[in-house]
Structures are given as C-alpha cells and as structure tokens.
CSV table of C-alpha atoms in Angstrom, one decimal:
chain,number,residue,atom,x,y,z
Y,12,UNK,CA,-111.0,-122.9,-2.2
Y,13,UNK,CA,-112.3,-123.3,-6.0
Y,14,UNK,CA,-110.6,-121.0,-8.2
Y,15,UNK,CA,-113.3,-120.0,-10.8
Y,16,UNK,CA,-111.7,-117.0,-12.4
Y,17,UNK,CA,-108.5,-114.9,-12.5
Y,18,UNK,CA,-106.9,-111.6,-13.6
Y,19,UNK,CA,-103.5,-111.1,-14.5
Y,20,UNK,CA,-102.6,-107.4,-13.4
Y,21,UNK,CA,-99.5,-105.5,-14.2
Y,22,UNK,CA,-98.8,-103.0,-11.6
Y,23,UNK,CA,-96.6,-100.2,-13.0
Y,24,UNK,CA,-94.8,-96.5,-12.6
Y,25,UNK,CA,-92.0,-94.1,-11.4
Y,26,UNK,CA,-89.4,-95.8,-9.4
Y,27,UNK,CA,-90.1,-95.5,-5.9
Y,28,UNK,CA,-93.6,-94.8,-5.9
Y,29,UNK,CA,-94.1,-98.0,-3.9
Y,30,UNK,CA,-95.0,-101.0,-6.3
Y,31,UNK,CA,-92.9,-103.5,-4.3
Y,32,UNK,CA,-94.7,-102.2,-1.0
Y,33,UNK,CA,-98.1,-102.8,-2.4
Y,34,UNK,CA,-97.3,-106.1,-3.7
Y,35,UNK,CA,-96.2,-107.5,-0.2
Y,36,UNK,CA,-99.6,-105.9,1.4
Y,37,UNK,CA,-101.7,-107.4,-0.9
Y,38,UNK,CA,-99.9,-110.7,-0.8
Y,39,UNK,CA,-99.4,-110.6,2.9
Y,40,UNK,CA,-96.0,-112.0,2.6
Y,41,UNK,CA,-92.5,-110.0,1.6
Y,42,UNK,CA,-92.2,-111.9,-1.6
Y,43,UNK,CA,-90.7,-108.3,-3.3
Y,44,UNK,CA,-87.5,-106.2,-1.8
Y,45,UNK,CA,-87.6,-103.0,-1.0
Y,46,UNK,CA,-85.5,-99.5,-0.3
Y,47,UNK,CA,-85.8,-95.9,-0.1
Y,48,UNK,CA,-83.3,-95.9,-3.3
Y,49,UNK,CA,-84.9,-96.0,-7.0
Y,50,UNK,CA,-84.7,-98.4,-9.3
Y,51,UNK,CA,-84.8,-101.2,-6.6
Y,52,UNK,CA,-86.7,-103.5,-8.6
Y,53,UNK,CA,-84.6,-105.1,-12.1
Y,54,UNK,CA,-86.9,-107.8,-12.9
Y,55,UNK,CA,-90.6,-108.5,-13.2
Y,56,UNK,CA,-91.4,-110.2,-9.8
Y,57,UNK,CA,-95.1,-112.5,-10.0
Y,58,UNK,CA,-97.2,-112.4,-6.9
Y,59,UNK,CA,-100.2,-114.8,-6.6
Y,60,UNK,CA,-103.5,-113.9,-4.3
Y,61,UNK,CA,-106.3,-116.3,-3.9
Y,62,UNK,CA,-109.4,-114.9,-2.5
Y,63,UNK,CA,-113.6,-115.1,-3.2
Y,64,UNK,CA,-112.5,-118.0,-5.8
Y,65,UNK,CA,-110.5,-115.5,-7.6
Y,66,UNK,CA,-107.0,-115.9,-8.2
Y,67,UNK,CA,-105.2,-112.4,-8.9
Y,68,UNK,CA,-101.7,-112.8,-10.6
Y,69,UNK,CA,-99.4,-109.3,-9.8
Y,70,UNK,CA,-96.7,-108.1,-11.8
Y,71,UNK,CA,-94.5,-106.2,-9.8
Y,72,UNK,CA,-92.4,-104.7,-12.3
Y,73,UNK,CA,-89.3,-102.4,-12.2
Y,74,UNK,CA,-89.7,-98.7,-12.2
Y,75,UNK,CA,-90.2,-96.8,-15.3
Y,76,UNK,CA,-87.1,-94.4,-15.9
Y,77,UNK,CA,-84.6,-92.9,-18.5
Y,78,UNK,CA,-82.2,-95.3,-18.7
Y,79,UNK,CA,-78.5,-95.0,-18.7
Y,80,UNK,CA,-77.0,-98.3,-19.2
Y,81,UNK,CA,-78.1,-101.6,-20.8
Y,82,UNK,CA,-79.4,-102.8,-17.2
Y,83,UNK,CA,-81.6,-100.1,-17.4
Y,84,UNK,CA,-82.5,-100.8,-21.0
Y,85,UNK,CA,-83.8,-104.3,-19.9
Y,86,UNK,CA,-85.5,-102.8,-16.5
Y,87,UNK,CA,-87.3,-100.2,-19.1
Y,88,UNK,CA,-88.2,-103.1,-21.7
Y,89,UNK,CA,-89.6,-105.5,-19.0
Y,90,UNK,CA,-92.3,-102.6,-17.9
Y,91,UNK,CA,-93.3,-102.1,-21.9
Y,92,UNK,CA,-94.0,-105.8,-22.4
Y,93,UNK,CA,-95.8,-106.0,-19.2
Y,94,UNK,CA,-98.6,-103.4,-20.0
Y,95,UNK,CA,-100.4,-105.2,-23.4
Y,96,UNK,CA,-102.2,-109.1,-23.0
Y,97,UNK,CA,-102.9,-108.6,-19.5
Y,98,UNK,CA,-106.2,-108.2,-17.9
Y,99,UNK,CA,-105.3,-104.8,-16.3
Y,100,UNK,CA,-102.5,-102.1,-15.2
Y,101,UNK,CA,-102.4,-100.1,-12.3
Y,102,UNK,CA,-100.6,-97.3,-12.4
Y,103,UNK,CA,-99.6,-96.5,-9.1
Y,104,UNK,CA,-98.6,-92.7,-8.8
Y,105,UNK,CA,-97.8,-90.4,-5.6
Y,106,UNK,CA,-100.3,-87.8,-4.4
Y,107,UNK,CA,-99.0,-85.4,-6.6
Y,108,UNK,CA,-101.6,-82.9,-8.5
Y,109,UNK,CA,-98.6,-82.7,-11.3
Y,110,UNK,CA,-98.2,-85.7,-14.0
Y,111,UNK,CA,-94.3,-86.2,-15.0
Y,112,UNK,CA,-93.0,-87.6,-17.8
Y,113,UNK,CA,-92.9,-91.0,-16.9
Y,114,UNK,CA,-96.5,-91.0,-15.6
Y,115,UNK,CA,-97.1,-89.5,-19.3
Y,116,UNK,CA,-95.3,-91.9,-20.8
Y,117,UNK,CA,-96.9,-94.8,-19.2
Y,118,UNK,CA,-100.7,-93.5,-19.8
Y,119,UNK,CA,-100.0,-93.4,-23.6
Y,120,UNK,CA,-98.6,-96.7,-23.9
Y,121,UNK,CA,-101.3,-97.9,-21.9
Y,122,UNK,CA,-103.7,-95.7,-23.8
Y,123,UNK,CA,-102.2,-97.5,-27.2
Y,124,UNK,CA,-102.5,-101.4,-25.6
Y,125,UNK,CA,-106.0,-100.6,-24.9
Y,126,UNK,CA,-105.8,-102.7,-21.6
Y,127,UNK,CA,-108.1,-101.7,-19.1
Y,128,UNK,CA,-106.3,-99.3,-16.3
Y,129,UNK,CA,-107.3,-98.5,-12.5
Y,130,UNK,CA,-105.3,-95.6,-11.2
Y,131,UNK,CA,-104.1,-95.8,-7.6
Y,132,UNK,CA,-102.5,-92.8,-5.6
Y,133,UNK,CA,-100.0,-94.1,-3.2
Y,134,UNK,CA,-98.9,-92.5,0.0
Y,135,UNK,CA,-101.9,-90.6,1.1
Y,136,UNK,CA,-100.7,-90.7,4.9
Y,137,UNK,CA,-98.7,-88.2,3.3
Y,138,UNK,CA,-101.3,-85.4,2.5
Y,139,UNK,CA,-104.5,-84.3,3.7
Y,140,UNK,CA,-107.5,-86.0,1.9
Y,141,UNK,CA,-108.4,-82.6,0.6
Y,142,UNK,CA,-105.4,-82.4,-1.8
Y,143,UNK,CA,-106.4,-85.6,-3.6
Y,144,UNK,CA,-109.0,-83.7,-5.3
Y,145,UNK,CA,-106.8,-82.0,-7.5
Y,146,UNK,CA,-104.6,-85.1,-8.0
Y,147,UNK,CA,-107.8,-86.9,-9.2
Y,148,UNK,CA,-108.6,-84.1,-11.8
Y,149,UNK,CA,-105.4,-83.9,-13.5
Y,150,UNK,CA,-105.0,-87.8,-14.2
Y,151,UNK,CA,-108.5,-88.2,-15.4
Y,152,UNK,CA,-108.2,-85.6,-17.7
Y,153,UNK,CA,-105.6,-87.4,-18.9
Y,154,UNK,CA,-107.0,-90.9,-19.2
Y,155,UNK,CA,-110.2,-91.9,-18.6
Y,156,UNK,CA,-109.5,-94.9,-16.2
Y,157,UNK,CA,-111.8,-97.5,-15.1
Y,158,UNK,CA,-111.3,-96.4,-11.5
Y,159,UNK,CA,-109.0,-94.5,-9.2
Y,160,UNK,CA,-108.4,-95.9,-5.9
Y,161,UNK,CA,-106.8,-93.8,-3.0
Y,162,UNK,CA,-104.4,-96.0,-0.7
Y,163,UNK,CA,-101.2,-95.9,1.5
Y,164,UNK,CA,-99.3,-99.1,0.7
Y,165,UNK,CA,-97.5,-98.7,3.9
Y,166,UNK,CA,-100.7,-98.6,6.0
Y,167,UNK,CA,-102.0,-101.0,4.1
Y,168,UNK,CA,-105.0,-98.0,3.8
Y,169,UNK,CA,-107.3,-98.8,0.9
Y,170,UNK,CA,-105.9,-102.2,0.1
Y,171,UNK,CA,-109.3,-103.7,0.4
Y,172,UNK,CA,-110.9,-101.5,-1.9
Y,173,UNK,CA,-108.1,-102.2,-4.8
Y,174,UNK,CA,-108.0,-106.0,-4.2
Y,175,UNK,CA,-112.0,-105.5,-5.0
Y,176,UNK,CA,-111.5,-103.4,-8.2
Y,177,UNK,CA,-109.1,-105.7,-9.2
Y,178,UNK,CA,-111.7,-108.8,-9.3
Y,179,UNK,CA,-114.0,-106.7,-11.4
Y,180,UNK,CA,-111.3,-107.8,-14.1
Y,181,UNK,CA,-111.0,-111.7,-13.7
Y,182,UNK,CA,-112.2,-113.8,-16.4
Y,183,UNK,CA,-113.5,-117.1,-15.9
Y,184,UNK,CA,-111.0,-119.5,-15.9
Y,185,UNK,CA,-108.9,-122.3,-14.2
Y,186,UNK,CA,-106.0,-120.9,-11.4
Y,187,UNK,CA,-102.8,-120.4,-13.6
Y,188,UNK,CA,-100.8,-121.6,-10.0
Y,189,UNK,CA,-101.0,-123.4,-7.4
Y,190,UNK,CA,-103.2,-122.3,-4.3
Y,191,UNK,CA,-100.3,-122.5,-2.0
Y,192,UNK,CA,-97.8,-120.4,-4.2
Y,193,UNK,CA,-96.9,-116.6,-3.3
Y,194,UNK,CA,-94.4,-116.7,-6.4
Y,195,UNK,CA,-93.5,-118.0,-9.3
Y,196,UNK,CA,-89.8,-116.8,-8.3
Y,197,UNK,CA,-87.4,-119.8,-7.3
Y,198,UNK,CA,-86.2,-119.9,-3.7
Y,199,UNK,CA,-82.4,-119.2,-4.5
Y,200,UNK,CA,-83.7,-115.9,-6.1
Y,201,UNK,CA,-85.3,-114.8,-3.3
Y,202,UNK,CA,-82.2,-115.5,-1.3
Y,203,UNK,CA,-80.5,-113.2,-3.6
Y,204,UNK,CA,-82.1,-110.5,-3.8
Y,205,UNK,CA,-82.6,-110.4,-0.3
Y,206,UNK,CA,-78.8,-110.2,0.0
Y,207,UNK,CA,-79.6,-107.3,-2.4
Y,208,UNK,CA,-81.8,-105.4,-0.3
Y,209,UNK,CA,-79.0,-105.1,2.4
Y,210,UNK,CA,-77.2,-103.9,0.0
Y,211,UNK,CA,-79.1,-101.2,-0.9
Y,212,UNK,CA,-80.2,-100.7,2.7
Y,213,UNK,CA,-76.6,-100.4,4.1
Y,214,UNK,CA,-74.5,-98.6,1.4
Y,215,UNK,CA,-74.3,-95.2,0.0
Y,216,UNK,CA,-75.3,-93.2,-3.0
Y,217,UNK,CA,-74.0,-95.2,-6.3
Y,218,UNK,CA,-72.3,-98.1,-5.2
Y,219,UNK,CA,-75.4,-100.4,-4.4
Y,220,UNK,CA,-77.1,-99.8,-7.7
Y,221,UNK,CA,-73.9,-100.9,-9.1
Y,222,UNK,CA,-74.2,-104.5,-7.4
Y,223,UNK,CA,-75.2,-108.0,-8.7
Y,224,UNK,CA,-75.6,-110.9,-6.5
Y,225,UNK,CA,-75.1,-114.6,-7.3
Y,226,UNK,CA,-76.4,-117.6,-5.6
Y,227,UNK,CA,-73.3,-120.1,-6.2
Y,228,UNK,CA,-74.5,-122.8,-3.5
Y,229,UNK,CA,-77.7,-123.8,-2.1
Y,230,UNK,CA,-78.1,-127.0,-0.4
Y,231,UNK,CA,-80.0,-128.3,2.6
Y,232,UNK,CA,-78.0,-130.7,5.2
Y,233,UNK,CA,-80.6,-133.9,6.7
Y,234,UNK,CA,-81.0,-131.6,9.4
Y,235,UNK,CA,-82.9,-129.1,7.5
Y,236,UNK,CA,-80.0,-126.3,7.6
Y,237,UNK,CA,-79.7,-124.3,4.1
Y,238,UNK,CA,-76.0,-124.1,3.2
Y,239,UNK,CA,-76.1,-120.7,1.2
Y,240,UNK,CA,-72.8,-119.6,-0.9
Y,241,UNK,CA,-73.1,-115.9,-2.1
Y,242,UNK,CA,-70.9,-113.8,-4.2
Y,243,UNK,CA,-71.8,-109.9,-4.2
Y,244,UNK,CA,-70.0,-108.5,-7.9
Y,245,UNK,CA,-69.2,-104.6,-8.1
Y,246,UNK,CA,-67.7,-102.2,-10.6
Y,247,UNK,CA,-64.7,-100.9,-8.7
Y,248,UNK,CA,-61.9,-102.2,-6.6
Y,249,UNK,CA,-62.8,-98.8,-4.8
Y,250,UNK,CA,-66.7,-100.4,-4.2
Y,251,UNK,CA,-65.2,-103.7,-3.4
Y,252,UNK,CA,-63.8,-101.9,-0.1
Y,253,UNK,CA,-66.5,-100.1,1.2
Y,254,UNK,CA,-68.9,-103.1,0.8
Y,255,UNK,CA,-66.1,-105.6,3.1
Y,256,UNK,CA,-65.9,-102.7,5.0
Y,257,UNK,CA,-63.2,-102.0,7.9
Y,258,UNK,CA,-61.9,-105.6,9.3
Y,259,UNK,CA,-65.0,-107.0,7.2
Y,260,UNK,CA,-67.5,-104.9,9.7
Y,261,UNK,CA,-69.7,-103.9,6.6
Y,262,UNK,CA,-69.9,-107.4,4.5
Y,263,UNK,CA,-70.5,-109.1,8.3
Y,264,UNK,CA,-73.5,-106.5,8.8
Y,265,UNK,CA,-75.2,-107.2,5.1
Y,266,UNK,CA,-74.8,-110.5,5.8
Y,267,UNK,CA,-76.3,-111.4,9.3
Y,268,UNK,CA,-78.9,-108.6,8.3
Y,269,UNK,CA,-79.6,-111.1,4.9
Y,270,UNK,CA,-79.4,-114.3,6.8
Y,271,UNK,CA,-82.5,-113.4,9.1
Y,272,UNK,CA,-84.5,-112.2,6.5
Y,273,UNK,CA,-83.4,-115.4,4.4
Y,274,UNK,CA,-84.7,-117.7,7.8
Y,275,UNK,CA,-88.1,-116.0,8.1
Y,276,UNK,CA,-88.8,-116.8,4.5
Y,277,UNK,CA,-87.1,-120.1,4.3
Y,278,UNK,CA,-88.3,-121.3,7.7
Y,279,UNK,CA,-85.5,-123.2,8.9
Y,280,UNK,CA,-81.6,-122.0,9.8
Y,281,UNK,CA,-79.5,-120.9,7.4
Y,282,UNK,CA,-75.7,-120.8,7.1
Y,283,UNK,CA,-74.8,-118.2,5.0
Y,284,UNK,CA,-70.9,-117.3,3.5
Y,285,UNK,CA,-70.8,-114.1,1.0
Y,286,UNK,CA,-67.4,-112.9,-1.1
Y,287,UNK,CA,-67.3,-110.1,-3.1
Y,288,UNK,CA,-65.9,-109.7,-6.4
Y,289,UNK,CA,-65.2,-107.1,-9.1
Y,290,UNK,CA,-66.9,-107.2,-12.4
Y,291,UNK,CA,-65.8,-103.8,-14.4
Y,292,UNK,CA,-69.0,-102.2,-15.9
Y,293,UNK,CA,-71.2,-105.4,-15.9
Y,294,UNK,CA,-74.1,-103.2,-16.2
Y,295,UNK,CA,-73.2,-102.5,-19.9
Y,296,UNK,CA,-72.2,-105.9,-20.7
Y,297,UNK,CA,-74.3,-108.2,-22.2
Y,298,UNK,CA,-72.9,-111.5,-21.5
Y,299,UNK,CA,-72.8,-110.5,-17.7
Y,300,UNK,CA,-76.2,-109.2,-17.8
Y,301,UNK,CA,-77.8,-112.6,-19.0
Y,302,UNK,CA,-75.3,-114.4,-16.8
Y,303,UNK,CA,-76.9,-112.1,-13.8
Y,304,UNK,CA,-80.4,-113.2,-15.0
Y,305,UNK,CA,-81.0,-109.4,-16.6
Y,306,UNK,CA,-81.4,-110.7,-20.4
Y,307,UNK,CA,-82.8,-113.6,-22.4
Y,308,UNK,CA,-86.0,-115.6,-21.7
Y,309,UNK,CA,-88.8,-113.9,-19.1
C-alpha cells in the first residue's frame, strides 16, 4: 500500500470513557491496556492505521481529571499538549445528555486551539438509540463539531463510520511510520504496562493506582525465549503485602496473568521473574517520576 496522505488525531476525555478500548478496535491489535478503574492510562500511547492509502496516527492519551499529585499533573499536561498542531480531536464522551466539567473543559481548550473536532458517544449498547437524541443536542450546542459519530468501542459498533470521518482530515503527505508498525512504543514498555494491567485488574481500590513498573531485563536467548526481569514499586510496606499476596499466591497470579498477555504480543515464550519494592510517595516525586518515564522529553 502507497500512503498518499495522513492525519494525526488526538483522541481525548473523562477517564474511563473508553479511549484505550477504541484505540485497540481501530488498530485491531491490543497496543493500549485497559481496566474498569480510572486513570488507567499515564502516558500518551501512538497507534498507527494504514488503510485507503491513508495513514491515521492516534493519540491515545490519559484521561482528563482533577489532579491530586504530580503524576496526575503530568497525566493532565500530556492531554493539553495533545489537543493544538494536530489534524483533529475526538472527544469521546458517554451517552450521557449531561456535559461535566471535564467534557467542558476539554471543548474550550479545543474551542481555543481551533483544531478541527469530531465528537463520538461511546457505549451506546448501553442506551436505547432514542436517548442519543438528547445527548446530541446538548454537545452541539456547545460546540459546533465537524461531526458526531455514535459507536460502542466494545462492539466495535460504529468503528467504520469514525475510521471514515477520520480520513476526511488527512493531508497529503508521506507516511510518518512505517506500514508494519502498530506503535511507536518500545517493546519493553509494552511488557510493562502490561504487568500494569494485572495490576489494576487484580488489586483493590487505591493500591494499584499507587504502582509503577520497571522493565530491569530484557533479553532474548538463541532460542528465541524473552528473559523478562520486572520490579513492581508501591507506596506502602502495607501495599507491598497485599500485592505478594499469601505464600506469594497474588504476585504468582499478576504474573502468569502478564506473561500470556506478554507471549501473544511478543510471539515467542517468555520467562518472566517480578519483585516488588517500596518507593514512599513516588507519585509526588520528581526524580522518581522521570525515572518511571512520567517526566521529561515526550
């Protein structure tokens, strides 16, 4: 395929209103982690589709919230910087005939960039098709977007329409990656934040959102096995527990839960060791931040 032009698209809103969903149905691929819990996304995350010589460039990016710590500060400055010099947003919302803060928030900021911006209302499995109507009204009378596209990320309802709306956008140009990339992120991040995932899949109320996970080894044996070191950091010695678990019963179910995952996408075996360490408020800290990949150059 001859990629003739391409959009870069910033896809943005509330946590959990399904961004990382939507990105792995339009990509076809789980190249983004996700949870039932908030705030599951920290970084921007760059998906890459190539279809009808048009390559569209996504930009997962964390969910917009009041922040509460300097993790959160970064999570919330990575979303402002995504929304101006991009082809387009989409502000993905739920079906919802109600516009919070953060939805607010957003549509002025996107309002001010002057970035062209297709709404799309998640989770209509959710509702009957007749409530939409009123969701529809009260967003466009608050922007006037340049469509508004009705889908359920989890069906993978409506994904065909979006992917279409989203080409209206591309501008001529050469492709910005390669045709056979789904990411720009590097393989050992992947690994982590799958190990992430498990985390927040497997542990209660505060304690995942107060993990960080380090790649400390990745190596491939002749053979084709990945040798994968991991250390999962946490706040409390309290934390540090309940993650192990009893006899290690927890830390052994993240972990053989992250290894599959970590095989599908790697495509070969992989031998995976995790440890877990305590980092007192890392979340505030600068130096720990940056050293968790949470600050300096994006």
């Amino acid at each position: 395929m001859t990629i003739e032009k391409c959009a870069l698209v910033t896809i943005c809103g509330r946590p959990n209103v399904g961004k990382s969903t939507l990105t792995n149905a339009l990509v076809g691929e789980k190249i983004a982690i996700v949870s039932s819990k908030p705030q599951t996304t920290r970084n921007r995350i760059t998906a890459i589709v190539n279809r009808n010589g048009c390559q569209l460039v996504l930009m997962d990016t964390p969910g917009f919230h009041k922040a509460r710590t300097k993790l959160g500060d970064y999570m919330v400055n990575v979303v402002k910087e995504s929304i101006p010099d991009v082809d387009l947003v989409l502000l993905l919302v739920e079906p919802i005939a109600n516009i919070g803060e953060q939805e607010r928030a957003l549509i002025e900021r996107i309002k001010a960039s002057g970035v062209p911006c297709v709404l799309g209302i998640n989770k209509i499995d959710t509702v009957e098709k007749s409530e939409l109507l009123a969701v529809i009204a009260k967003y466009t009378e608050a922007h006037s977007f340049d469509a508004v596209v009705p889908i359920s990320a989890l069906k993978k309802d409506g994904t065909e329409a979006l992917m279409q709306e989203m080409e209206r956008f591309a501008k001529p140009g050469p492709a910005l990656f390669p045709e056979d990339m789904d990411t720009d992120q590097p393989d050992r991040q992947v690994c982590a934040e799958l190990v992430r995932e498990k985390l927040l899949r497997c542990l209660d109320k505060e304690i995942p959102h107060g993990t960080a996970v380090e790649v400390t080894r990745f190596s491939e044996r002749d053979n084709g096995i990945i040798d994968l070191d991991v250390t999962i950091y946490c706040e409390k010695a309290s934390h540090k527990g309940i993650i192990i678990g009893k006899n290690g019963a927890m830390l052994k179910k993240i972990g053989e839960a992250a290894r599959r995952d970590i095989e599908r996408f790697m495509g070969t075996q992989v031998f995976l060791q995790t440890w877990v360490k305590v980092k007192e408020n890392w979340r505030d800290s600068d130096v720990l931040l940056k050293n968790f990949g949470y600050g300096g150059d994006r």
